[in-house]
Amino acid sequence: MTTKRTTQRLDRYERRYRALANQLATIGYIAQGSLASRFTRCGKPTCACQADPPRLHGPYWHWSTKVNGKTVNRRLSAPEAQCHVA
Ligand SMILES: [Zn+2]
């Protein structure tokens, strides 16, 4: 009979699903926070970012989250940011 075998397989899938769901819950906690892109000006007076109209540098990605009640900001490199956005 296939019914019993199917039930066993479903059992196995359900256990696998639970294990993956637990992993996702952990990842979700670690990745909490918000991602924002910012354009900035540097200090160089001759730079295009000081021109009129200004050509600002960026976008730079900032990731902020709360650690023990404190807001922590971290600037991400472009590949890091892309990885988080995708
Ligand atoms: Zn500049």
Short mmCIF file of N, CA, C and O and ligand atoms in Angstrom, two decimals:
data_model
loop_
_atom_site.label_atom_id
_atom_site.label_comp_id
_atom_site.label_asym_id
_atom_site.label_seq_id
_atom_site.Cartn_x
_atom_site.Cartn_y
_atom_site.Cartn_z
N MET A 1 0.84 -1.21 0.00
CA MET A 1 0.00 0.00 0.00
C MET A 1 0.87 1.26 0.00
O MET A 1 1.89 1.33 0.66
N THR A 2 0.43 2.25 -0.72
CA THR A 2 1.21 3.49 -0.80
C THR A 2 0.83 4.47 0.30
O THR A 2 1.59 5.37 0.62
N THR A 3 -0.34 4.29 0.87
CA THR A 3 -0.83 5.26 1.84
C THR A 3 0.12 5.40 3.04
O THR A 3 0.48 6.49 3.45
N LYS A 4 0.55 4.22 3.58
CA LYS A 4 1.41 4.24 4.75
C LYS A 4 2.75 4.91 4.42
O LYS A 4 3.26 5.72 5.18
N ARG A 5 3.26 4.55 3.23
CA ARG A 5 4.55 5.10 2.84
C ARG A 5 4.44 6.63 2.69
O ARG A 5 5.33 7.37 3.09
N THR A 6 3.35 7.08 2.08
CA THR A 6 3.15 8.51 1.90
C THR A 6 3.09 9.23 3.25
O THR A 6 3.67 10.29 3.44
N THR A 7 2.40 8.61 4.19
CA THR A 7 2.29 9.21 5.52
C THR A 7 3.67 9.34 6.16
O THR A 7 4.00 10.38 6.74
N GLN A 8 4.48 8.28 6.01
CA GLN A 8 5.83 8.34 6.59
C GLN A 8 6.63 9.46 5.96
O GLN A 8 7.35 10.18 6.64
N ARG A 9 6.47 9.59 4.63
CA ARG A 9 7.23 10.61 3.94
C ARG A 9 6.78 12.00 4.42
O ARG A 9 7.59 12.89 4.64
N LEU A 10 5.48 12.18 4.56
CA LEU A 10 4.97 13.46 5.05
C LEU A 10 5.52 13.77 6.43
O LEU A 10 5.86 14.91 6.73
N ASP A 11 5.59 12.74 7.27
CA ASP A 11 6.17 12.91 8.60
C ASP A 11 7.59 13.46 8.50
O ASP A 11 7.96 14.38 9.21
N ARG A 12 8.34 12.84 7.59
CA ARG A 12 9.73 13.25 7.44
C ARG A 12 9.78 14.69 6.95
O ARG A 12 10.57 15.49 7.45
N TYR A 13 8.94 15.04 5.99
CA TYR A 13 8.92 16.41 5.46
C TYR A 13 8.54 17.40 6.55
O TYR A 13 9.05 18.49 6.61
N GLU A 14 7.62 16.98 7.38
CA GLU A 14 7.17 17.89 8.42
C GLU A 14 8.30 18.17 9.41
O GLU A 14 8.50 19.29 9.84
N ARG A 15 9.04 17.11 9.76
CA ARG A 15 10.18 17.31 10.66
C ARG A 15 11.21 18.23 10.02
O ARG A 15 11.76 19.11 10.66
N ARG A 16 11.47 18.01 8.73
CA ARG A 16 12.43 18.83 7.99
C ARG A 16 11.94 20.28 7.96
O ARG A 16 12.70 21.22 8.17
N TYR A 17 10.66 20.44 7.72
CA TYR A 17 10.07 21.78 7.66
C TYR A 17 10.25 22.50 9.00
O TYR A 17 10.62 23.66 9.04
N ARG A 18 9.99 21.75 10.09
CA ARG A 18 10.14 22.36 11.42
C ARG A 18 11.57 22.80 11.66
O ARG A 18 11.84 23.88 12.17
N ALA A 19 12.52 21.92 11.25
CA ALA A 19 13.94 22.24 11.45
C ALA A 19 14.30 23.51 10.67
O ALA A 19 14.97 24.41 11.19
N LEU A 20 13.83 23.59 9.43
CA LEU A 20 14.12 24.77 8.61
C LEU A 20 13.44 26.01 9.17
O LEU A 20 14.02 27.09 9.17
N ALA A 21 12.23 25.86 9.64
CA ALA A 21 11.50 26.99 10.21
C ALA A 21 12.24 27.53 11.43
O ALA A 21 12.34 28.74 11.63
N ASN A 22 12.81 26.63 12.23
CA ASN A 22 13.59 27.05 13.39
C ASN A 22 14.81 27.84 12.96
O ASN A 22 15.14 28.87 13.55
N GLN A 23 15.48 27.35 11.92
CA GLN A 23 16.65 28.06 11.40
C GLN A 23 16.25 29.45 10.92
O GLN A 23 16.94 30.42 11.20
N LEU A 24 15.14 29.52 10.20
CA LEU A 24 14.68 30.81 9.68
C LEU A 24 14.38 31.77 10.81
O LEU A 24 14.68 32.95 10.72
N ALA A 25 13.80 31.28 11.87
CA ALA A 25 13.48 32.13 13.01
C ALA A 25 14.76 32.75 13.56
O ALA A 25 14.81 33.93 13.89
N THR A 26 15.83 31.95 13.64
CA THR A 26 17.11 32.44 14.14
C THR A 26 17.69 33.48 13.21
O THR A 26 18.12 34.54 13.63
N ILE A 27 17.68 33.18 11.91
CA ILE A 27 18.22 34.11 10.93
C ILE A 27 17.43 35.42 10.97
O ILE A 27 18.01 36.49 10.96
N GLY A 28 16.12 35.33 11.06
CA GLY A 28 15.27 36.52 11.11
C GLY A 28 15.65 37.41 12.27
O GLY A 28 15.71 38.62 12.12
N TYR A 29 16.00 36.80 13.40
CA TYR A 29 16.36 37.58 14.57
C TYR A 29 17.68 38.32 14.33
O TYR A 29 17.80 39.50 14.60
N ILE A 30 18.65 37.61 13.76
CA ILE A 30 19.96 38.21 13.50
C ILE A 30 19.83 39.35 12.50
O ILE A 30 20.48 40.38 12.65
N ALA A 31 18.97 39.19 11.48
CA ALA A 31 18.88 40.16 10.40
C ALA A 31 17.90 41.29 10.72
O ALA A 31 17.62 42.10 9.86
N GLN A 32 17.41 41.37 11.94
CA GLN A 32 16.49 42.45 12.29
C GLN A 32 17.16 43.80 12.14
O GLN A 32 18.34 43.95 12.40
N GLY A 33 16.41 44.78 11.74
CA GLY A 33 16.97 46.11 11.58
C GLY A 33 16.45 46.71 10.30
O GLY A 33 15.64 46.13 9.62
N SER A 34 16.95 47.90 10.01
CA SER A 34 16.49 48.50 8.77
C SER A 34 17.66 48.93 7.91
O SER A 34 18.73 49.26 8.41
N LEU A 35 17.42 48.89 6.63
CA LEU A 35 18.45 49.19 5.66
C LEU A 35 18.06 50.49 4.96
O LEU A 35 16.91 50.67 4.58
N ALA A 36 19.00 51.40 4.86
CA ALA A 36 18.69 52.67 4.20
C ALA A 36 19.85 53.09 3.33
O ALA A 36 21.01 52.82 3.65
N SER A 37 19.56 53.74 2.23
CA SER A 37 20.63 54.24 1.37
C SER A 37 20.74 55.74 1.57
O SER A 37 19.75 56.44 1.74
N ARG A 38 21.97 56.22 1.59
CA ARG A 38 22.22 57.64 1.80
C ARG A 38 23.18 58.16 0.75
O ARG A 38 24.08 57.44 0.34
N PHE A 39 22.98 59.40 0.38
CA PHE A 39 23.95 60.09 -0.48
C PHE A 39 24.66 61.11 0.40
O PHE A 39 24.03 61.74 1.25
N THR A 40 25.97 61.23 0.20
CA THR A 40 26.73 62.13 1.08
C THR A 40 27.64 63.05 0.28
O THR A 40 27.87 62.85 -0.90
N ARG A 41 28.14 64.08 0.96
CA ARG A 41 29.14 64.99 0.44
C ARG A 41 30.44 64.73 1.18
O ARG A 41 30.41 64.53 2.40
N CYS A 42 31.56 64.82 0.44
CA CYS A 42 32.84 64.71 1.12
C CYS A 42 33.31 66.12 1.45
O CYS A 42 32.59 67.08 1.20
N GLY A 43 34.50 66.25 2.00
CA GLY A 43 34.97 67.57 2.41
C GLY A 43 35.70 68.36 1.35
O GLY A 43 35.99 69.54 1.53
N LYS A 44 35.99 67.73 0.20
CA LYS A 44 36.81 68.39 -0.82
C LYS A 44 36.04 69.50 -1.52
O LYS A 44 35.00 69.25 -2.12
N PRO A 45 36.55 70.75 -1.46
CA PRO A 45 35.81 71.87 -2.06
C PRO A 45 35.71 71.78 -3.58
O PRO A 45 34.78 72.31 -4.17
N THR A 46 36.68 71.07 -4.21
CA THR A 46 36.69 70.99 -5.67
C THR A 46 35.89 69.80 -6.19
O THR A 46 35.76 69.62 -7.39
N CYS A 47 35.36 69.00 -5.30
CA CYS A 47 34.67 67.78 -5.70
C CYS A 47 33.30 68.09 -6.32
O CYS A 47 32.69 69.12 -6.02
N ALA A 48 32.83 67.21 -7.18
CA ALA A 48 31.54 67.41 -7.84
C ALA A 48 30.38 67.46 -6.84
O ALA A 48 29.33 68.03 -7.14
N CYS A 49 30.59 66.90 -5.66
CA CYS A 49 29.52 66.90 -4.66
C CYS A 49 29.29 68.28 -4.05
O CYS A 49 28.28 68.54 -3.42
N GLN A 50 30.28 69.21 -4.27
CA GLN A 50 30.14 70.58 -3.75
C GLN A 50 29.66 71.53 -4.84
O GLN A 50 29.45 72.71 -4.59
N ALA A 51 29.51 71.00 -6.06
CA ALA A 51 29.12 71.85 -7.19
C ALA A 51 27.65 72.22 -7.11
O ALA A 51 26.92 71.76 -6.23
N ASP A 52 27.24 73.08 -8.03
CA ASP A 52 25.84 73.48 -8.08
C ASP A 52 25.30 73.22 -9.47
O ASP A 52 25.68 73.90 -10.41
N PRO A 53 24.44 72.24 -9.74
CA PRO A 53 23.85 71.36 -8.72
C PRO A 53 24.85 70.30 -8.26
O PRO A 53 25.70 69.88 -9.06
N PRO A 54 24.76 69.85 -7.03
CA PRO A 54 25.73 68.89 -6.50
C PRO A 54 25.51 67.48 -7.05
O PRO A 54 24.38 67.08 -7.29
N ARG A 55 26.62 66.79 -7.27
CA ARG A 55 26.54 65.36 -7.60
C ARG A 55 27.04 64.60 -6.38
O ARG A 55 28.22 64.47 -6.13
N LEU A 56 26.12 64.14 -5.61
CA LEU A 56 26.46 63.53 -4.33
C LEU A 56 27.06 62.13 -4.50
O LEU A 56 26.82 61.46 -5.49
N HIS A 57 27.85 61.74 -3.49
CA HIS A 57 28.43 60.40 -3.47
C HIS A 57 27.42 59.38 -2.96
O HIS A 57 26.67 59.67 -2.05
N GLY A 58 27.46 58.23 -3.55
CA GLY A 58 26.59 57.18 -3.02
C GLY A 58 25.88 56.43 -4.13
O GLY A 58 26.24 56.55 -5.29
N PRO A 59 24.85 55.67 -3.85
CA PRO A 59 24.33 55.55 -2.48
C PRO A 59 25.19 54.65 -1.59
O PRO A 59 25.72 53.66 -2.06
N TYR A 60 25.33 55.05 -0.33
CA TYR A 60 25.95 54.19 0.66
C TYR A 60 24.82 53.57 1.47
O TYR A 60 23.85 54.23 1.80
N TRP A 61 24.99 52.33 1.76
CA TRP A 61 23.94 51.62 2.50
C TRP A 61 24.27 51.58 3.97
O TRP A 61 25.38 51.25 4.36
N HIS A 62 23.31 51.98 4.75
CA HIS A 62 23.45 51.91 6.20
C HIS A 62 22.46 50.92 6.73
O HIS A 62 21.29 50.92 6.35
N TRP A 63 22.93 50.12 7.62
CA TRP A 63 22.06 49.14 8.26
C TRP A 63 22.00 49.49 9.72
O TRP A 63 23.04 49.69 10.36
N SER A 64 20.83 49.69 10.25
CA SER A 64 20.74 50.01 11.67
C SER A 64 19.84 49.02 12.39
O SER A 64 18.86 48.53 11.84
N THR A 65 20.23 48.72 13.59
CA THR A 65 19.46 47.78 14.39
C THR A 65 19.63 48.15 15.85
O THR A 65 20.41 49.04 16.18
N LYS A 66 18.89 47.50 16.70
CA LYS A 66 19.02 47.77 18.14
C LYS A 66 19.72 46.60 18.81
O LYS A 66 19.33 45.46 18.62
N VAL A 67 20.77 46.91 19.56
CA VAL A 67 21.46 45.89 20.33
C VAL A 67 21.41 46.32 21.79
O VAL A 67 21.90 47.40 22.13
N ASN A 68 20.80 45.53 22.61
CA ASN A 68 20.61 45.86 24.03
C ASN A 68 20.01 47.25 24.22
O ASN A 68 20.45 48.03 25.06
N GLY A 69 19.04 47.60 23.37
CA GLY A 69 18.36 48.88 23.51
C GLY A 69 19.07 50.06 22.87
O GLY A 69 18.55 51.16 22.85
N LYS A 70 20.30 49.83 22.36
CA LYS A 70 21.05 50.91 21.71
C LYS A 70 20.98 50.75 20.21
O LYS A 70 21.08 49.64 19.70
N THR A 71 20.83 51.86 19.51
CA THR A 71 20.82 51.80 18.05
C THR A 71 22.24 51.71 17.53
O THR A 71 23.11 52.48 17.92
N VAL A 72 22.46 50.73 16.70
CA VAL A 72 23.79 50.52 16.13
C VAL A 72 23.70 50.74 14.63
O VAL A 72 22.84 50.19 13.97
N ASN A 73 24.57 51.58 14.10
CA ASN A 73 24.62 51.83 12.66
C ASN A 73 25.86 51.19 12.07
O ASN A 73 26.92 51.25 12.66
N ARG A 74 25.68 50.62 10.92
CA ARG A 74 26.83 50.01 10.27
C ARG A 74 26.74 50.35 8.80
O ARG A 74 25.68 50.24 8.20
N ARG A 75 27.86 50.83 8.23
CA ARG A 75 27.87 51.10 6.80
C ARG A 75 28.25 49.83 6.08
O ARG A 75 29.22 49.17 6.44
N LEU A 76 27.48 49.49 5.07
CA LEU A 76 27.75 48.27 4.33
C LEU A 76 28.47 48.60 3.03
O LEU A 76 28.21 49.63 2.42
N SER A 77 29.34 47.71 2.64
CA SER A 77 29.94 47.85 1.32
C SER A 77 28.85 47.46 0.30
O SER A 77 27.87 46.80 0.67
N ALA A 78 29.02 47.87 -0.93
CA ALA A 78 27.99 47.60 -1.94
C ALA A 78 27.64 46.12 -2.06
O ALA A 78 26.47 45.78 -2.08
N PRO A 79 28.63 45.21 -2.15
CA PRO A 79 28.25 43.80 -2.25
C PRO A 79 27.47 43.30 -1.05
O PRO A 79 26.51 42.55 -1.19
N GLU A 80 27.83 43.75 0.14
CA GLU A 80 27.11 43.37 1.35
C GLU A 80 25.67 43.83 1.28
O GLU A 80 24.75 43.09 1.57
N ALA A 81 25.50 45.09 0.87
CA ALA A 81 24.16 45.66 0.79
C ALA A 81 23.32 44.90 -0.22
O ALA A 81 22.17 44.58 0.03
N GLN A 82 23.90 44.63 -1.37
CA GLN A 82 23.18 43.90 -2.39
C GLN A 82 22.73 42.55 -1.87
O GLN A 82 21.61 42.13 -2.10
N CYS A 83 23.63 41.90 -1.15
CA CYS A 83 23.31 40.58 -0.61
C CYS A 83 22.12 40.68 0.34
O CYS A 83 21.26 39.82 0.34
N HIS A 84 22.05 41.77 1.14
CA HIS A 84 20.94 41.90 2.08
C HIS A 84 19.65 42.28 1.38
O HIS A 84 18.58 41.92 1.83
N VAL A 85 19.75 43.05 0.31
CA VAL A 85 18.55 43.49 -0.39
C VAL A 85 17.94 42.35 -1.19
O VAL A 85 16.73 42.18 -1.20
N ALA A 86 18.79 41.55 -1.80
CA ALA A 86 18.31 40.50 -2.69
C ALA A 86 17.53 39.40 -1.97
O ALA A 86 17.44 39.31 -0.83
ZN ZN B 1 32.87 64.66 -2.95
#
